[in-house]
XYZ file of C-alpha atoms in Angstrom:
301
model
C -10.968 -4.755 -4.541
C -7.568 -4.311 -3.023
C -6.457 -6.178 0.010
C -3.166 -6.125 1.778
C -2.581 -8.545 4.685
C 0.794 -9.208 6.553
C 0.525 -12.199 8.929
C 2.147 -12.042 12.331
C 5.869 -12.807 12.705
C 6.852 -16.249 13.497
C 9.571 -17.318 15.875
C 12.095 -18.626 13.309
C 12.494 -19.094 9.606
C 8.902 -18.346 8.605
C 8.717 -14.892 9.986
C 6.083 -13.286 7.792
C 3.800 -13.850 4.848
C 2.625 -10.982 2.670
C -0.527 -11.485 0.726
C -1.457 -8.794 -1.768
C -4.314 -8.768 -4.145
C -5.021 -5.723 -6.502
C -7.976 -5.217 -8.928
C -9.672 -2.400 -10.860
C -12.187 -1.736 -8.105
C -10.862 -0.324 -4.846
C -12.305 1.354 -1.776
C -11.146 4.920 -1.369
C -9.996 4.317 2.240
C -7.496 1.558 1.370
C -4.130 3.173 0.745
C -2.923 0.603 -1.943
C -0.497 2.560 -4.167
C 2.674 1.535 -5.986
C 4.683 3.688 -3.595
C 3.196 2.266 -0.415
C 3.583 -1.197 -1.696
C 7.313 -0.838 -2.530
C 7.839 0.982 0.780
C 6.285 -2.001 2.626
C 8.558 -4.401 0.873
C 11.808 -2.481 1.245
C 11.001 -1.168 4.804
C 11.168 2.491 3.784
C 8.358 3.535 6.010
C 7.883 6.280 8.519
C 8.613 5.364 12.207
C 5.043 6.033 13.193
C 3.746 3.284 10.934
C 1.881 0.572 13.055
C 3.107 -2.998 13.149
C -0.001 -4.046 11.361
C 1.157 -2.165 8.252
C 4.775 -3.443 8.367
C 6.476 -6.347 6.910
C 8.258 -7.739 9.963
C 10.787 -10.022 8.195
C 14.420 -10.863 8.419
C 16.960 -13.090 6.781
C 15.176 -16.175 8.156
C 11.689 -15.147 6.822
C 9.927 -16.962 3.935
C 7.888 -14.395 2.006
C 4.776 -15.081 -0.145
C 3.771 -12.270 -2.491
C 0.539 -12.881 -4.441
C -0.808 -10.316 -6.974
C -3.700 -10.301 -9.327
C -5.389 -7.761 -11.462
C -5.291 -6.114 -14.859
C -1.832 -6.109 -16.516
C 0.146 -6.347 -19.759
C 3.681 -6.925 -20.982
C 5.875 -5.956 -18.131
C 3.371 -4.076 -15.864
C 0.463 -4.513 -13.410
C -2.191 -1.882 -12.810
C -3.015 -0.589 -9.371
C -6.614 0.574 -9.015
C -6.669 1.700 -12.773
C -4.740 4.727 -11.851
C -1.042 3.731 -11.847
C 1.215 0.824 -12.764
C 4.068 -1.086 -11.335
C 6.713 -2.454 -13.783
C 8.638 -5.612 -13.667
C 11.844 -3.566 -13.412
C 10.556 -1.662 -10.274
C 9.516 -4.980 -8.763
C 12.836 -6.641 -9.552
C 14.741 -3.746 -7.948
C 12.505 -3.857 -4.886
C 13.295 -7.571 -4.400
C 17.047 -6.780 -4.690
C 16.722 -4.138 -2.000
C 14.980 -6.771 0.214
C 17.781 -9.181 -0.329
C 20.498 -6.626 0.270
C 18.731 -5.558 3.572
C 18.437 -9.258 4.555
C 14.577 -9.034 4.533
C 13.950 -12.501 3.374
C 15.361 -15.981 3.241
C 13.224 -17.305 0.336
C 10.597 -15.572 -1.690
C 7.594 -17.038 -3.568
C 5.975 -14.752 -6.147
C 2.700 -15.627 -7.717
C 0.920 -13.347 -10.228
C -2.438 -13.840 -11.929
C -2.770 -11.270 -14.798
C -2.523 -11.112 -18.603
C 0.972 -11.895 -19.872
C 1.855 -12.576 -16.273
C 5.317 -14.231 -17.114
C 6.637 -10.904 -18.235
C 6.550 -9.688 -14.543
C 9.282 -12.216 -13.501
C 11.575 -11.867 -16.498
C 13.665 -9.209 -14.859
C 14.166 -10.785 -11.475
C 17.930 -11.136 -10.653
C 17.929 -11.612 -6.850
C 18.639 -15.047 -5.373
C 16.237 -17.345 -3.601
C 13.188 -16.219 -5.623
C 10.664 -18.654 -7.101
C 7.929 -17.211 -9.401
C 4.697 -18.499 -10.863
C 2.459 -16.817 -13.385
C -1.008 -17.600 -14.881
C -0.022 -16.711 -18.475
C 2.837 -16.481 -20.890
C 3.856 -13.279 -22.643
C 1.260 -12.595 -25.417
C -1.508 -14.525 -23.670
C -4.603 -13.277 -21.714
C -5.432 -14.642 -18.305
C -9.097 -15.453 -18.306
C -11.834 -15.246 -15.525
C -13.925 -18.194 -14.018
C -17.724 -18.442 -14.265
C -19.715 -15.360 -13.357
C -21.943 -14.954 -10.469
C -25.547 -14.807 -11.842
C -26.794 -12.710 -8.843
C -24.667 -9.667 -9.711
C -23.525 -10.571 -13.286
C -19.801 -10.247 -12.967
C -16.796 -12.584 -12.554
C -15.583 -12.901 -9.055
C -12.289 -14.858 -9.627
C -9.796 -15.629 -12.350
C -9.414 -19.251 -13.510
C -5.787 -19.663 -12.283
C -6.703 -18.260 -8.858
C -9.735 -20.497 -8.504
C -7.726 -23.731 -9.176
C -4.778 -22.651 -7.084
C -7.278 -21.929 -4.172
C -9.004 -25.302 -4.698
C -5.626 -26.991 -4.483
C -4.476 -25.113 -1.346
C -7.729 -25.932 0.452
C -6.620 -29.645 0.589
C -3.320 -28.726 2.239
C -2.803 -29.295 6.030
C 0.110 -28.386 8.197
C 1.474 -31.823 8.013
C 1.273 -32.070 4.183
C 4.265 -33.336 2.201
C 2.991 -31.743 -1.010
C 5.853 -29.894 -2.814
C 6.154 -27.061 -5.244
C 6.105 -29.363 -8.286
C 2.619 -30.253 -7.467
C 1.620 -26.582 -7.341
C 3.159 -26.059 -10.835
C 0.560 -28.644 -12.177
C -2.631 -27.289 -10.560
C -3.878 -25.479 -13.559
C -3.005 -26.983 -16.985
C -3.918 -25.300 -20.284
C -7.043 -27.279 -20.530
C -8.449 -25.616 -17.374
C -6.834 -22.171 -17.497
C -7.015 -21.759 -21.321
C -3.857 -19.726 -20.871
C -0.331 -21.356 -20.405
C 0.866 -20.978 -16.644
C 4.530 -20.620 -16.232
C 7.127 -20.651 -13.460
C 10.766 -19.677 -12.954
C 13.074 -21.576 -10.567
C 16.669 -20.709 -11.800
C 17.131 -18.136 -9.037
C 15.939 -20.500 -6.368
C 18.728 -22.579 -4.666
C 16.625 -25.558 -3.619
C 15.203 -28.107 -5.987
C 11.345 -27.435 -6.061
C 10.527 -31.051 -5.479
C 12.244 -30.574 -1.950
C 10.248 -27.397 -1.128
C 7.024 -28.168 0.688
C 4.034 -26.020 0.132
C 3.826 -25.423 3.908
C 7.199 -23.540 3.693
C 5.125 -20.613 2.329
C 1.507 -21.534 2.983
C -0.112 -22.537 6.272
C 2.075 -20.490 8.534
C 3.967 -23.421 9.968
C 6.357 -22.187 12.665
C 9.691 -23.834 13.218
C 10.827 -23.846 16.751
C 14.507 -23.220 17.757
C 15.465 -25.188 21.076
C 17.763 -23.587 23.575
C 19.441 -25.006 26.591
C 19.740 -21.687 28.315
C 17.477 -20.811 31.219
C 15.194 -17.834 30.711
C 13.804 -16.025 33.795
C 10.378 -14.590 33.232
C 9.145 -11.659 35.098
C 5.866 -11.756 37.009
C 2.957 -9.653 35.700
C 3.089 -7.494 38.882
C 6.748 -6.841 38.534
C 6.344 -5.847 34.802
C 3.503 -3.448 35.729
C 5.516 -1.844 38.579
C 8.564 -1.296 36.484
C 6.430 0.066 33.637
C 4.719 2.356 36.102
C 8.163 3.713 37.456
C 9.381 4.328 33.977
C 6.319 6.252 33.118
C 6.735 8.410 36.265
C 10.295 9.161 35.317
C 9.345 10.166 31.872
C 6.767 12.559 33.187
C 9.231 14.171 35.574
C 11.774 14.686 32.789
C 9.141 15.889 30.327
C 9.020 19.746 30.195
C 5.551 21.281 30.380
C 3.993 22.053 27.032
C 3.369 25.670 26.047
C 2.225 27.400 22.812
C 4.842 29.446 20.867
C 4.225 33.067 20.598
C 2.550 33.927 17.268
C 4.479 36.424 14.986
C 2.724 38.950 12.776
C 2.615 38.082 9.180
C 4.576 41.164 8.255
C 7.461 40.284 10.421
C 7.583 36.673 9.095
C 7.780 37.755 5.441
C 9.871 40.853 6.057
C 7.609 43.331 4.375
C 5.184 45.954 5.378
C 1.425 44.972 5.298
C -0.299 46.198 2.211
C -2.667 49.027 2.819
C -6.213 48.414 2.082
C -7.776 50.339 -0.855
C -10.114 53.053 0.328
C -13.871 52.837 -0.713
C -16.514 55.428 0.164
C -19.171 54.148 2.529
C -22.468 53.018 0.959
C -24.483 55.840 2.528
C -22.268 58.478 0.856
C -22.886 56.950 -2.538
C -26.718 56.854 -1.997
C -26.709 60.523 -0.834
C -24.647 61.623 -3.910
C -27.211 59.974 -6.207
C -30.128 61.691 -4.424
C -28.351 65.060 -4.801
C -27.924 64.585 -8.482
C -31.517 63.592 -8.980
C -32.733 66.585 -7.058
C -30.641 69.026 -9.086
C -31.862 67.367 -12.356
C -35.546 67.745 -11.378
C -35.020 71.272 -10.342
C -33.278 72.116 -13.633
C -35.140 70.133 -16.324
C -38.434 68.696 -14.701
C -39.914 65.301 -14.751
C -40.564 65.238 -18.512
C -36.754 64.761 -19.081
C -36.653 61.778 -16.531
C -36.413 59.200 -19.368
C -32.957 60.468 -20.244
C -31.527 59.286 -16.980
C -32.352 55.611 -17.647
């Protein structure tokens, strides 16, 4: 199942959180593709895209990207139909940095050979975690006996169990997150990369990325707020002005196809009417009877 969720933009440094989960089973109405994913990250989306499908972030935003599904050395599968490579992901993060779309980025991936997905990262302020090293499989947790399939991977299960104990005032740091799933529990060897991150992980709180804790900027300036009636009145006047300036809509005149493609219309092939053919056959049969008689009828068929 594929789920894409972008939390609302905060007032200051924690402006957005992007949670992404991809698997082999996906509903047809969910538009989760590699292209759409990269467009959301880099902001290369049509102007008509609603806010709910945008990543509303800036250079003060801390971004969380979580991915899980089937993968291999240097790639992750999207809905069993296409793949995203570690190079494409690294280049997308670089575009985000150049466009000032994040302050710090936490990347978590739960897939086979997950560490290969962050090997190509080269942009600053990125911290990455993976459920397995290159050459290792990432295993599932216990199955659900009711439906007979595994509902969650081991790494995701223990990370979720750890995060459920976190509250907005928690002082738990990233070093604690690195230790949540040792090899004795995950069977695979989780890995992490912090060389691109400017801060020491022990000084980075979990709530900098989880929990949607909003930091408030205090200003001494006076801000005058409009009354609801004034806002509605000004909005009504603007709508009236827009209607006055708007030209009436009309349909364009339709051009004939021959004029559009600059050639004469092709003449239809002539076919004799059905009654003519039937009469011709009747005349042939009458002449045959008159000439040869009924005993030669078998030669017709």
